[in-house]
Short mmCIF file of C-alpha atoms and ligand atoms in Angstrom, two decimals:
data_model
loop_
_atom_site.label_atom_id
_atom_site.label_comp_id
_atom_site.label_asym_id
_atom_site.label_seq_id
_atom_site.Cartn_x
_atom_site.Cartn_y
_atom_site.Cartn_z
CA MET A 1 128.45 131.41 109.20
CA TYR A 2 127.13 128.04 107.91
CA VAL A 3 124.79 128.17 104.98
CA LEU A 4 122.04 125.52 104.97
CA TYR A 5 120.02 124.73 101.76
CA HIS A 6 116.90 122.98 103.09
CA GLY A 7 113.28 122.88 103.38
CA TRP A 8 111.10 123.56 106.64
CA ARG A 9 109.10 120.43 106.03
CA SER A 10 112.05 118.30 104.77
CA SER A 11 112.74 115.37 107.27
CA ALA A 12 116.41 115.19 106.43
CA SER A 13 116.69 118.92 106.80
CA ARG A 14 115.04 118.92 109.99
CA ARG A 15 117.58 116.59 111.55
CA VAL A 16 120.27 119.01 110.66
CA ARG A 17 118.23 121.97 112.06
CA LEU A 18 117.82 119.82 115.49
CA CYS A 19 121.48 119.26 115.39
CA LEU A 20 122.30 123.04 114.78
CA ALA A 21 119.96 124.03 117.43
CA GLU A 22 121.13 121.69 120.10
CA LYS A 23 124.58 122.96 119.44
CA GLY A 24 123.41 126.66 119.48
CA LEU A 25 124.94 127.32 116.01
CA ALA A 26 123.50 129.93 113.69
CA PHE A 27 123.06 129.47 109.99
CA GLU A 28 122.16 131.38 106.92
CA SER A 29 118.90 129.77 105.52
CA LYS A 30 118.57 129.13 101.99
CA LEU A 31 115.28 127.61 101.11
CA ILE A 32 114.98 125.01 98.42
CA ASP A 33 111.60 124.64 96.76
CA LEU A 34 111.37 120.91 95.84
CA THR A 35 108.04 121.48 93.82
CA LYS A 36 110.17 123.91 91.43
CA MET A 37 112.74 121.24 91.31
CA GLU A 38 115.38 123.67 92.48
CA HIS A 39 117.27 120.48 93.93
CA HIS A 40 117.92 119.56 90.32
CA SER A 41 119.30 122.48 88.89
CA PRO A 42 122.94 122.00 87.47
CA ALA A 43 123.96 124.52 90.04
CA PHE A 44 122.70 122.15 92.93
CA LEU A 45 123.62 119.11 91.43
CA LYS A 46 127.08 120.04 91.22
CA LEU A 47 127.10 120.72 94.97
CA ASN A 48 125.15 117.27 95.66
CA PRO A 49 124.96 114.95 92.73
CA ASN A 50 122.05 112.99 94.57
CA GLY A 51 119.74 115.88 94.10
CA VAL A 52 118.23 115.96 97.44
CA ILE A 53 118.62 118.31 100.42
CA PRO A 54 119.85 119.27 102.87
CA LEU A 55 123.18 120.68 102.07
CA LEU A 56 125.39 122.45 104.48
CA VAL A 57 127.88 124.79 103.27
CA LEU A 58 130.86 125.44 105.52
CA GLU A 59 132.51 128.36 106.62
CA ASP A 60 135.36 127.62 104.28
CA GLY A 61 132.93 127.25 101.37
CA ARG A 62 133.24 123.39 101.09
CA SER A 63 129.97 121.61 101.37
CA LEU A 64 128.31 118.45 102.82
CA TYR A 65 125.37 116.40 102.09
CA GLU A 66 123.52 113.46 103.71
CA SER A 67 121.99 114.53 106.95
CA GLY A 68 123.51 111.82 109.03
CA THR A 69 127.01 112.74 107.78
CA ILE A 70 126.50 116.53 108.15
CA CYS A 71 125.11 116.08 111.81
CA GLU A 72 128.22 113.80 112.62
CA TYR A 73 130.44 116.61 111.31
CA LEU A 74 128.82 119.14 113.32
CA ASP A 75 129.21 117.13 116.38
CA GLU A 76 132.66 116.44 115.79
CA THR A 77 133.59 119.91 115.23
CA HIS A 78 131.31 121.33 117.96
CA PRO A 79 131.61 118.54 120.74
CA GLU A 80 129.41 120.58 123.20
CA PRO A 81 126.84 119.55 124.13
CA PRO A 82 127.74 115.99 122.78
CA LEU A 83 125.29 114.48 120.56
CA SER A 84 127.06 111.02 120.32
CA PRO A 85 127.75 108.70 122.94
CA ALA A 86 131.25 108.43 124.63
CA ASP A 87 131.27 104.53 124.23
CA PRO A 88 132.38 103.16 120.77
CA PHE A 89 129.91 100.48 120.98
CA GLU A 90 127.05 102.81 121.64
CA ARG A 91 128.47 105.20 118.77
CA ALA A 92 128.22 102.18 116.50
CA THR A 93 124.80 101.61 117.64
CA MET A 94 124.03 105.24 116.98
CA ARG A 95 125.27 104.90 113.32
CA ASN A 96 123.15 102.01 112.94
CA TRP A 97 120.12 103.67 114.09
CA ILE A 98 120.73 106.49 111.41
CA ARG A 99 121.40 104.09 108.56
CA HIS A 100 118.11 102.06 109.62
CA VAL A 101 116.03 105.07 109.61
CA ASP A 102 117.48 106.23 106.35
CA GLY A 103 116.37 102.78 104.89
CA LEU A 104 112.91 103.79 105.63
CA ILE A 105 112.50 106.91 103.67
CA GLY A 106 110.74 105.39 100.91
CA ASN A 107 107.74 104.75 103.25
CA LEU A 108 107.65 108.22 104.32
CA ILE A 109 107.66 109.75 100.85
CA ILE A 110 104.43 107.93 100.18
CA PHE A 111 102.83 109.97 102.79
CA ASN A 112 104.55 113.22 102.41
CA TRP A 113 104.72 113.68 98.61
CA ALA A 114 100.83 113.28 98.99
CA HIS A 115 100.83 117.07 100.06
CA SER A 116 102.32 119.84 98.09
CA MET A 117 104.54 117.78 95.87
CA ALA A 118 101.43 116.24 94.32
CA LYS A 119 99.50 119.38 94.22
CA THR A 120 102.00 120.63 91.85
CA ALA A 121 103.13 117.57 90.09
CA THR A 122 99.61 116.59 89.05
CA GLN A 123 99.50 119.94 87.10
CA TRP A 124 102.40 119.29 84.76
CA SER A 125 101.91 118.39 81.19
CA ASP A 126 103.31 114.98 79.99
CA ALA A 127 106.09 116.99 78.15
CA GLU A 128 106.78 119.03 81.22
CA LEU A 129 106.88 115.88 83.51
CA ALA A 130 109.46 114.28 81.05
CA GLU A 131 111.58 117.24 81.03
CA LYS A 132 111.62 117.22 84.88
CA LEU A 133 112.24 113.76 85.21
CA LYS A 134 115.25 113.81 83.15
CA ASN A 135 117.10 115.68 85.77
CA VAL A 136 116.22 113.46 88.69
CA PRO A 137 119.48 111.45 89.49
CA SER A 138 118.24 108.36 90.97
CA LYS A 139 115.73 105.82 89.62
CA GLU A 140 113.87 105.61 92.80
CA ARG A 141 113.36 109.18 92.82
CA ARG A 142 112.32 109.24 89.32
CA GLU A 143 109.70 106.72 90.25
CA ALA A 144 108.67 108.53 93.11
CA TRP A 145 107.94 111.70 91.15
CA LEU A 146 106.36 109.80 88.36
CA ARG A 147 103.98 108.18 90.83
CA THR A 148 103.29 111.56 92.50
CA ALA A 149 102.48 113.18 89.48
CA ARG A 150 100.48 110.48 87.64
CA LYS A 151 99.59 107.58 89.83
CA PRO A 152 98.85 108.18 93.48
CA TYR A 153 99.89 105.54 96.02
CA THR A 154 96.87 103.22 96.62
CA GLU A 155 95.46 102.79 100.06
CA GLU A 156 97.09 99.30 100.04
CA GLU A 157 100.54 100.70 99.31
CA ARG A 158 99.95 103.41 101.94
CA GLN A 159 98.85 100.63 104.60
CA GLU A 160 102.05 98.60 103.59
CA ALA A 161 104.18 101.76 104.20
CA ARG A 162 102.54 102.39 107.47
CA ASP A 163 102.85 99.06 108.71
CA LYS A 164 106.63 98.90 107.95
CA LEU A 165 107.15 102.42 109.89
CA LYS A 166 105.20 100.91 112.67
CA VAL A 167 107.37 97.83 113.03
CA GLY A 168 110.50 99.35 111.61
CA LEU A 169 110.37 102.59 113.72
CA LEU A 170 107.93 102.61 116.73
CA ASP A 171 108.33 98.87 117.77
CA ARG A 172 112.14 98.97 117.39
CA ILE A 173 112.18 102.17 119.39
CA GLU A 174 110.10 100.86 122.17
CA GLU A 175 112.24 97.89 122.27
CA ALA A 176 115.54 99.89 122.48
CA LEU A 177 114.01 102.12 125.26
CA GLY A 178 113.66 99.13 127.46
CA ARG A 179 117.43 98.86 127.42
CA SER A 180 118.68 102.53 127.63
CA ALA A 181 117.10 105.93 128.22
CA TRP A 182 117.62 106.99 124.73
CA LEU A 183 118.14 105.13 121.47
CA ALA A 184 121.85 104.67 121.76
CA GLY A 185 122.61 104.92 125.46
CA ASP A 186 121.82 107.16 128.29
CA ARG A 187 122.44 110.41 126.29
CA TYR A 188 120.31 112.12 123.70
CA SER A 189 122.13 111.39 120.57
CA LEU A 190 122.22 111.63 116.76
CA ALA A 191 120.29 108.32 116.91
CA ASP A 192 117.46 110.09 118.36
CA ILE A 193 117.67 113.11 116.39
CA GLY A 194 117.60 110.95 113.06
CA ALA A 195 114.24 109.37 114.22
CA VAL A 196 112.70 112.66 115.15
CA PRO A 197 111.13 113.78 111.88
CA PHE A 198 109.91 110.38 110.92
CA VAL A 199 108.24 110.05 114.35
CA LYS A 200 106.80 113.37 113.97
CA ARG A 201 104.98 112.43 110.73
CA LEU A 202 103.75 109.11 112.33
CA ASP A 203 102.22 111.20 115.09
CA GLU A 204 100.49 113.97 113.14
CA GLU A 205 99.25 111.87 110.42
CA ILE A 206 100.44 108.42 109.60
CA ALA A 207 99.52 106.44 112.67
CA PRO A 208 98.72 108.68 115.65
CA ASN A 209 96.84 105.93 117.41
CA GLU A 210 100.35 104.14 117.54
CA MET A 211 101.85 106.91 119.44
CA THR A 212 99.45 106.54 122.55
CA ALA A 213 100.93 105.47 125.98
CA ALA A 214 98.57 102.24 125.63
CA LYS A 215 100.41 101.08 122.32
CA HIS A 216 103.82 102.37 122.67
CA PRO A 217 104.45 103.66 126.28
CA ARG A 218 108.17 104.13 126.07
CA VAL A 219 107.90 105.67 122.68
CA ALA A 220 105.19 108.13 123.94
CA ALA A 221 107.31 109.16 127.11
CA TRP A 222 110.49 109.59 124.60
CA TRP A 223 108.53 111.79 122.31
CA ALA A 224 107.10 114.08 124.81
CA ALA A 225 110.66 114.48 126.30
CA ILE A 226 112.13 115.27 122.68
CA GLN A 227 109.20 117.69 122.04
CA ALA A 228 110.12 119.67 125.28
CA ARG A 229 113.68 120.17 124.30
CA PRO A 230 114.29 123.96 123.59
CA ALA A 231 116.04 122.83 120.27
CA PHE A 232 112.86 121.20 119.11
CA ALA A 233 111.10 124.53 119.00
CA ALA A 234 114.19 126.28 117.57
CA ALA A 235 114.48 123.73 114.76
CA ARG A 236 110.94 124.56 113.93
CA ILE A 237 109.54 121.22 113.42
CA GLY A 238 106.20 122.31 112.94
CA PRO A 239 103.08 120.41 111.53
CA PHE A 240 104.04 119.12 107.92
CA THR A 241 100.94 120.62 106.23
CA ALA A 242 101.24 124.02 107.73
CA ALA A 243 105.03 124.82 107.74
N1 LIG B 301 119.74 110.29 102.85
C1 LIG B 301 119.37 111.59 102.45
C2 LIG B 301 117.99 111.84 102.09
C3 LIG B 301 117.77 113.35 101.61
C4 LIG B 301 116.41 113.30 101.08
O1 LIG B 301 115.55 112.32 100.59
N2 LIG B 301 115.84 114.57 101.01
C5 LIG B 301 114.41 114.96 100.68
C6 LIG B 301 113.72 115.78 101.29
S1 LIG B 301 113.66 115.16 103.01
C7 LIG B 301 114.35 115.55 99.05
O2 LIG B 301 115.49 116.17 98.89
N3 LIG B 301 113.59 114.96 98.19
C8 LIG B 301 113.46 115.46 96.87
C9 LIG B 301 113.64 114.58 95.71
O3 LIG B 301 113.88 113.36 96.16
O4 LIG B 301 113.40 114.97 94.76
C10 LIG B 301 119.73 112.74 103.71
O5 LIG B 301 119.71 112.18 104.84
O6 LIG B 301 120.33 113.94 103.50
#
């Protein structure tokens, strides 16, 4: 059986759980507590040198990281039901969507880490913080942890991130859905799955007023259809603060 190292609230983990649920695949759940920096332990870094979740351990013991890559692997190895378009151009479009959404993660962190991550990180002493930062493999995430622990993002920064998510995600999705039923064609695909965890956060906290039928009618209908999928419930994409 697959073993998934993940977090219930982690956006990238949510993508993989959505994919597993659509495929009807069971997995053994290994929860990683980000506030305890479990993902920066030497053992975890050996499996994912990027020090982030999710990580999927395959049945043969090999493991994969990067949610988009994991989802593509699952779709290739378990083709039914398909989660990629049959057409190569649409498949390429799907990959561009995943890449695009990945590039927006910094804007999501500004909102997401203000919850339990900040609650814990603000309690660390300077010495503890310095020790923890040593194990964070990327400069960007070291900076994110430092900001979370010591210098909360300002309202101006939050607004800038909110605007980027609105333009980069909701406006783009609205436009794409004018061309096809789903983001990368007429089939629900990994492109849609890639956007789901981000849109969930926009809907519940970051920009709920933008999710209305008046502001983004196609996004609103697309979002309602996604939430009605049995896999959405199975993947436990619950409220961020209560998950
Ligand atoms: N591009 C990666 C992003 C993974 C990622 O950023 N995971 C977050 C949780 S959603 C994480 O582990 N954050 C902890 C940290 O950066 O210290 C993927 O899609 O798998």
